[in-house]
């Protein structure tokens, strides 16, 4: 039997990060298999994209649970259990999770955030980065803790902020780096190389050049 880790990708929208993970996992040598895509939004565009790749999909619509977060998460958990999921990757999944769910997936659930955490938690990260005049911006993949956009950082990718940037051009540059670091981070977790030590993560045997502002723009 394959030792690739059965991974579920949770989405709420278009799913470009989901597609990056699926594409990486098309390589049989990649250590995770995308076994399931789950959305809390029934018409999320990413669901159709996942189906095109032939991946099992499920919808757990939070609106059907009338604000009962626990019931929503129990239903989500049951779907993950049904599919024997080992790792959860949040890829634009726009629901806050309770400590119960987070603890159930401790050290097995990762999230991508479009900013260099701990800067710019929450929404509108690119607008705020421009307002604050930062010169370097980027994206972070981290293990999920009970606080929003918080938890031990696995990998970050940085990009320069240009004087001519709008939130849209900056978002596009960051998204490109997201698509690079998320598959790498999932691979680190799936192989067990990413070890949480206190509040940081050590990745053993890292020889890869992590994409960042120094390697941007790429040839
Ligand atoms: C991505 O930029 C992701 O980093 C962000 O949502 C977008 C989803 O795009 N996530 C968050 O803001 C979570 N705090 P995608 O659906 O094309 O992957």
PDB file of N, CA and C and ligand atoms in Angstrom, residues 11-19 90-94 111-115 121-126 139-140 142 148-149 171 174-175 178-179 182, ligand 1:
ATOM      1  N   UNK A  11     -11.494  24.272   1.109  1.00  0.00           N
ATOM      2  CA  UNK A  11     -11.562  25.524   0.345  1.00  0.00           C
ATOM      3  C   UNK A  11     -12.890  26.235   0.605  1.00  0.00           C
ATOM      4  N   UNK A  12     -12.917  27.530   0.231  1.00  0.00           N
ATOM      5  CA  UNK A  12     -14.180  28.269   0.230  1.00  0.00           C
ATOM      6  C   UNK A  12     -14.412  28.966  -1.107  1.00  0.00           C
ATOM      7  N   UNK A  13     -13.408  28.937  -1.994  1.00  0.00           N
ATOM      8  CA  UNK A  13     -13.521  29.761  -3.201  1.00  0.00           C
ATOM      9  C   UNK A  13     -12.962  29.109  -4.442  1.00  0.00           C
ATOM     10  N   UNK A  14     -12.139  29.900  -5.161  1.00  0.00           N
ATOM     11  CA  UNK A  14     -11.711  29.480  -6.510  1.00  0.00           C
ATOM     12  C   UNK A  14     -10.714  28.334  -6.489  1.00  0.00           C
ATOM     13  N   UNK A  15      -9.914  28.229  -5.433  1.00  0.00           N
ATOM     14  CA  UNK A  15      -9.070  27.049  -5.277  1.00  0.00           C
ATOM     15  C   UNK A  15      -7.808  27.010  -6.121  1.00  0.00           C
ATOM     16  N   UNK A  16      -7.158  28.164  -6.329  1.00  0.00           N
ATOM     17  CA  UNK A  16      -5.893  28.078  -7.083  1.00  0.00           C
ATOM     18  C   UNK A  16      -4.798  27.407  -6.246  1.00  0.00           C
ATOM     19  N   UNK A  17      -4.803  27.629  -4.943  1.00  0.00           N
ATOM     20  CA  UNK A  17      -3.820  26.926  -4.101  1.00  0.00           C
ATOM     21  C   UNK A  17      -4.115  25.436  -4.063  1.00  0.00           C
ATOM     22  N   UNK A  18      -5.401  25.093  -4.004  1.00  0.00           N
ATOM     23  CA  UNK A  18      -5.793  23.684  -4.092  1.00  0.00           C
ATOM     24  C   UNK A  18      -5.238  23.062  -5.366  1.00  0.00           C
ATOM     25  N   UNK A  19      -5.385  23.775  -6.487  1.00  0.00           N
ATOM     26  CA  UNK A  19      -4.884  23.246  -7.768  1.00  0.00           C
ATOM     27  C   UNK A  19      -3.373  23.068  -7.730  1.00  0.00           C
ATOM     28  N   UNK A  90      -5.624  23.818   4.671  1.00  0.00           N
ATOM     29  CA  UNK A  90      -6.607  24.886   4.479  1.00  0.00           C
ATOM     30  C   UNK A  90      -6.098  25.797   3.363  1.00  0.00           C
ATOM     31  N   UNK A  91      -6.862  25.872   2.278  1.00  0.00           N
ATOM     32  CA  UNK A  91      -6.426  26.632   1.100  1.00  0.00           C
ATOM     33  C   UNK A  91      -7.511  27.661   0.758  1.00  0.00           C
ATOM     34  N   UNK A  92      -7.482  28.782   1.469  1.00  0.00           N
ATOM     35  CA  UNK A  92      -8.556  29.762   1.285  1.00  0.00           C
ATOM     36  C   UNK A  92      -9.849  29.280   1.901  1.00  0.00           C
ATOM     37  N   UNK A  93      -9.741  28.605   3.047  1.00  0.00           N
ATOM     38  CA  UNK A  93     -10.927  28.130   3.786  1.00  0.00           C
ATOM     39  C   UNK A  93     -11.275  29.219   4.797  1.00  0.00           C
ATOM     40  N   UNK A  94     -12.383  29.926   4.541  1.00  0.00           N
ATOM     41  CA  UNK A  94     -12.641  31.161   5.272  1.00  0.00           C
ATOM     42  C   UNK A  94     -13.597  30.970   6.454  1.00  0.00           C
ATOM     43  N   UNK A 111      -2.196  25.780   7.108  1.00  0.00           N
ATOM     44  CA  UNK A 111      -2.963  26.857   6.481  1.00  0.00           C
ATOM     45  C   UNK A 111      -2.010  27.734   5.680  1.00  0.00           C
ATOM     46  N   UNK A 112      -2.524  28.288   4.583  1.00  0.00           N
ATOM     47  CA  UNK A 112      -1.738  29.303   3.869  1.00  0.00           C
ATOM     48  C   UNK A 112      -2.387  30.656   4.071  1.00  0.00           C
ATOM     49  N   UNK A 113      -1.535  31.645   4.367  1.00  0.00           N
ATOM     50  CA  UNK A 113      -2.032  33.001   4.623  1.00  0.00           C
ATOM     51  C   UNK A 113      -1.257  33.968   3.717  1.00  0.00           C
ATOM     52  N   UNK A 114      -1.979  34.928   3.093  1.00  0.00           N
ATOM     53  CA  UNK A 114      -1.312  35.809   2.125  1.00  0.00           C
ATOM     54  C   UNK A 114      -0.621  37.010   2.770  1.00  0.00           C
ATOM     55  N   UNK A 115       0.308  36.748   3.666  1.00  0.00           N
ATOM     56  CA  UNK A 115       1.131  37.792   4.295  1.00  0.00           C
ATOM     57  C   UNK A 115       2.266  37.098   5.030  1.00  0.00           C
ATOM     58  N   UNK A 121      -2.331  39.653   9.963  1.00  0.00           N
ATOM     59  CA  UNK A 121      -3.311  38.577  10.136  1.00  0.00           C
ATOM     60  C   UNK A 121      -4.652  39.069   9.606  1.00  0.00           C
ATOM     61  N   UNK A 122      -5.560  38.151   9.334  1.00  0.00           N
ATOM     62  CA  UNK A 122      -6.918  38.555   8.948  1.00  0.00           C
ATOM     63  C   UNK A 122      -7.050  38.833   7.461  1.00  0.00           C
ATOM     64  N   UNK A 123      -8.004  39.690   7.127  1.00  0.00           N
ATOM     65  CA  UNK A 123      -8.382  39.919   5.723  1.00  0.00           C
ATOM     66  C   UNK A 123      -7.666  41.151   5.155  1.00  0.00           C
ATOM     67  N   UNK A 124      -7.844  41.366   3.855  1.00  0.00           N
ATOM     68  CA  UNK A 124      -7.323  42.563   3.145  1.00  0.00           C
ATOM     69  C   UNK A 124      -5.829  42.769   3.401  1.00  0.00           C
ATOM     70  N   UNK A 125      -5.074  41.711   3.352  1.00  0.00           N
ATOM     71  CA  UNK A 125      -3.649  41.796   3.699  1.00  0.00           C
ATOM     72  C   UNK A 125      -2.870  42.683   2.717  1.00  0.00           C
ATOM     73  N   UNK A 126      -3.250  42.614   1.435  1.00  0.00           N
ATOM     74  CA  UNK A 126      -2.472  43.359   0.433  1.00  0.00           C
ATOM     75  C   UNK A 126      -2.762  44.869   0.532  1.00  0.00           C
ATOM     76  N   UNK A 139       3.872  35.415   1.738  1.00  0.00           N
ATOM     77  CA  UNK A 139       2.892  34.426   2.167  1.00  0.00           C
ATOM     78  C   UNK A 139       3.536  33.478   3.172  1.00  0.00           C
ATOM     79  N   UNK A 140       2.686  32.860   3.978  1.00  0.00           N
ATOM     80  CA  UNK A 140       3.153  31.988   5.060  1.00  0.00           C
ATOM     81  C   UNK A 140       2.327  30.706   5.076  1.00  0.00           C
ATOM     82  N   UNK A 142       1.614  27.691   7.766  1.00  0.00           N
ATOM     83  CA  UNK A 142       1.848  27.418   9.190  1.00  0.00           C
ATOM     84  C   UNK A 142       0.925  26.307   9.682  1.00  0.00           C
ATOM     85  N   UNK A 148      -6.633  32.860  15.207  1.00  0.00           N
ATOM     86  CA  UNK A 148      -6.715  33.099  13.766  1.00  0.00           C
ATOM     87  C   UNK A 148      -5.335  33.440  13.168  1.00  0.00           C
ATOM     88  N   UNK A 149      -5.026  32.785  12.046  1.00  0.00           N
ATOM     89  CA  UNK A 149      -3.759  33.045  11.334  1.00  0.00           C
ATOM     90  C   UNK A 149      -2.565  33.001  12.281  1.00  0.00           C
ATOM     91  N   UNK A 171      -1.357  41.226  -4.977  1.00  0.00           N
ATOM     92  CA  UNK A 171      -1.993  39.927  -4.704  1.00  0.00           C
ATOM     93  C   UNK A 171      -1.536  38.881  -5.712  1.00  0.00           C
ATOM     94  N   UNK A 174       1.985  37.788  -4.899  1.00  0.00           N
ATOM     95  CA  UNK A 174       1.998  36.931  -3.702  1.00  0.00           C
ATOM     96  C   UNK A 174       1.402  35.559  -4.027  1.00  0.00           C
ATOM     97  N   UNK A 175       0.338  35.549  -4.827  1.00  0.00           N
ATOM     98  CA  UNK A 175      -0.315  34.271  -5.143  1.00  0.00           C
ATOM     99  C   UNK A 175       0.667  33.327  -5.829  1.00  0.00           C
ATOM    100  N   UNK A 178       2.653  31.833  -3.248  1.00  0.00           N
ATOM    101  CA  UNK A 178       1.837  30.870  -2.486  1.00  0.00           C
ATOM    102  C   UNK A 178       1.862  29.508  -3.168  1.00  0.00           C
ATOM    103  N   UNK A 179       1.718  29.545  -4.497  1.00  0.00           N
ATOM    104  CA  UNK A 179       1.642  28.286  -5.238  1.00  0.00           C
ATOM    105  C   UNK A 179       2.957  27.519  -5.198  1.00  0.00           C
ATOM    106  N   UNK A 182       3.311  26.369  -0.843  1.00  0.00           N
ATOM    107  CA  UNK A 182       2.327  25.468  -0.225  1.00  0.00           C
ATOM    108  C   UNK A 182       2.659  24.002  -0.528  1.00  0.00           C
TER     109      UNK A 182
HETATM  110  C1  LIG B   1      -5.247  32.778  -0.948  1.00  0.00           C
HETATM  111  O1  LIG B   1      -4.590  33.974  -1.252  1.00  0.00           O
HETATM  112  C2  LIG B   1      -5.013  32.375   0.491  1.00  0.00           C
HETATM  113  O2  LIG B   1      -3.727  32.694   0.944  1.00  0.00           O
HETATM  114  C3  LIG B   1      -6.064  33.187   1.208  1.00  0.00           C
HETATM  115  O3  LIG B   1      -7.191  33.081   0.401  1.00  0.00           O
HETATM  116  C4  LIG B   1      -6.772  32.977  -0.973  1.00  0.00           C
HETATM  117  C5  LIG B   1      -7.471  31.805  -1.581  1.00  0.00           C
HETATM  118  O4  LIG B   1      -7.206  31.757  -2.961  1.00  0.00           O
HETATM  119  N1  LIG B   1      -6.302  32.703   2.556  1.00  0.00           N
HETATM  120  C6  LIG B   1      -6.599  33.495   3.563  1.00  0.00           C
HETATM  121  O5  LIG B   1      -6.742  34.698   3.464  1.00  0.00           O
HETATM  122  C7  LIG B   1      -6.752  32.785   4.902  1.00  0.00           C
HETATM  123  N2  LIG B   1      -6.535  33.691   5.980  1.00  0.00           N
HETATM  124  P1  LIG B   1      -7.378  30.411  -3.768  1.00  0.00           P
HETATM  125  O6  LIG B   1      -8.816  29.942  -3.496  1.00  0.00           O
HETATM  126  O7  LIG B   1      -7.191  30.784  -5.199  1.00  0.00           O
HETATM  127  O8  LIG B   1      -6.356  29.437  -3.272  1.00  0.00           O
END
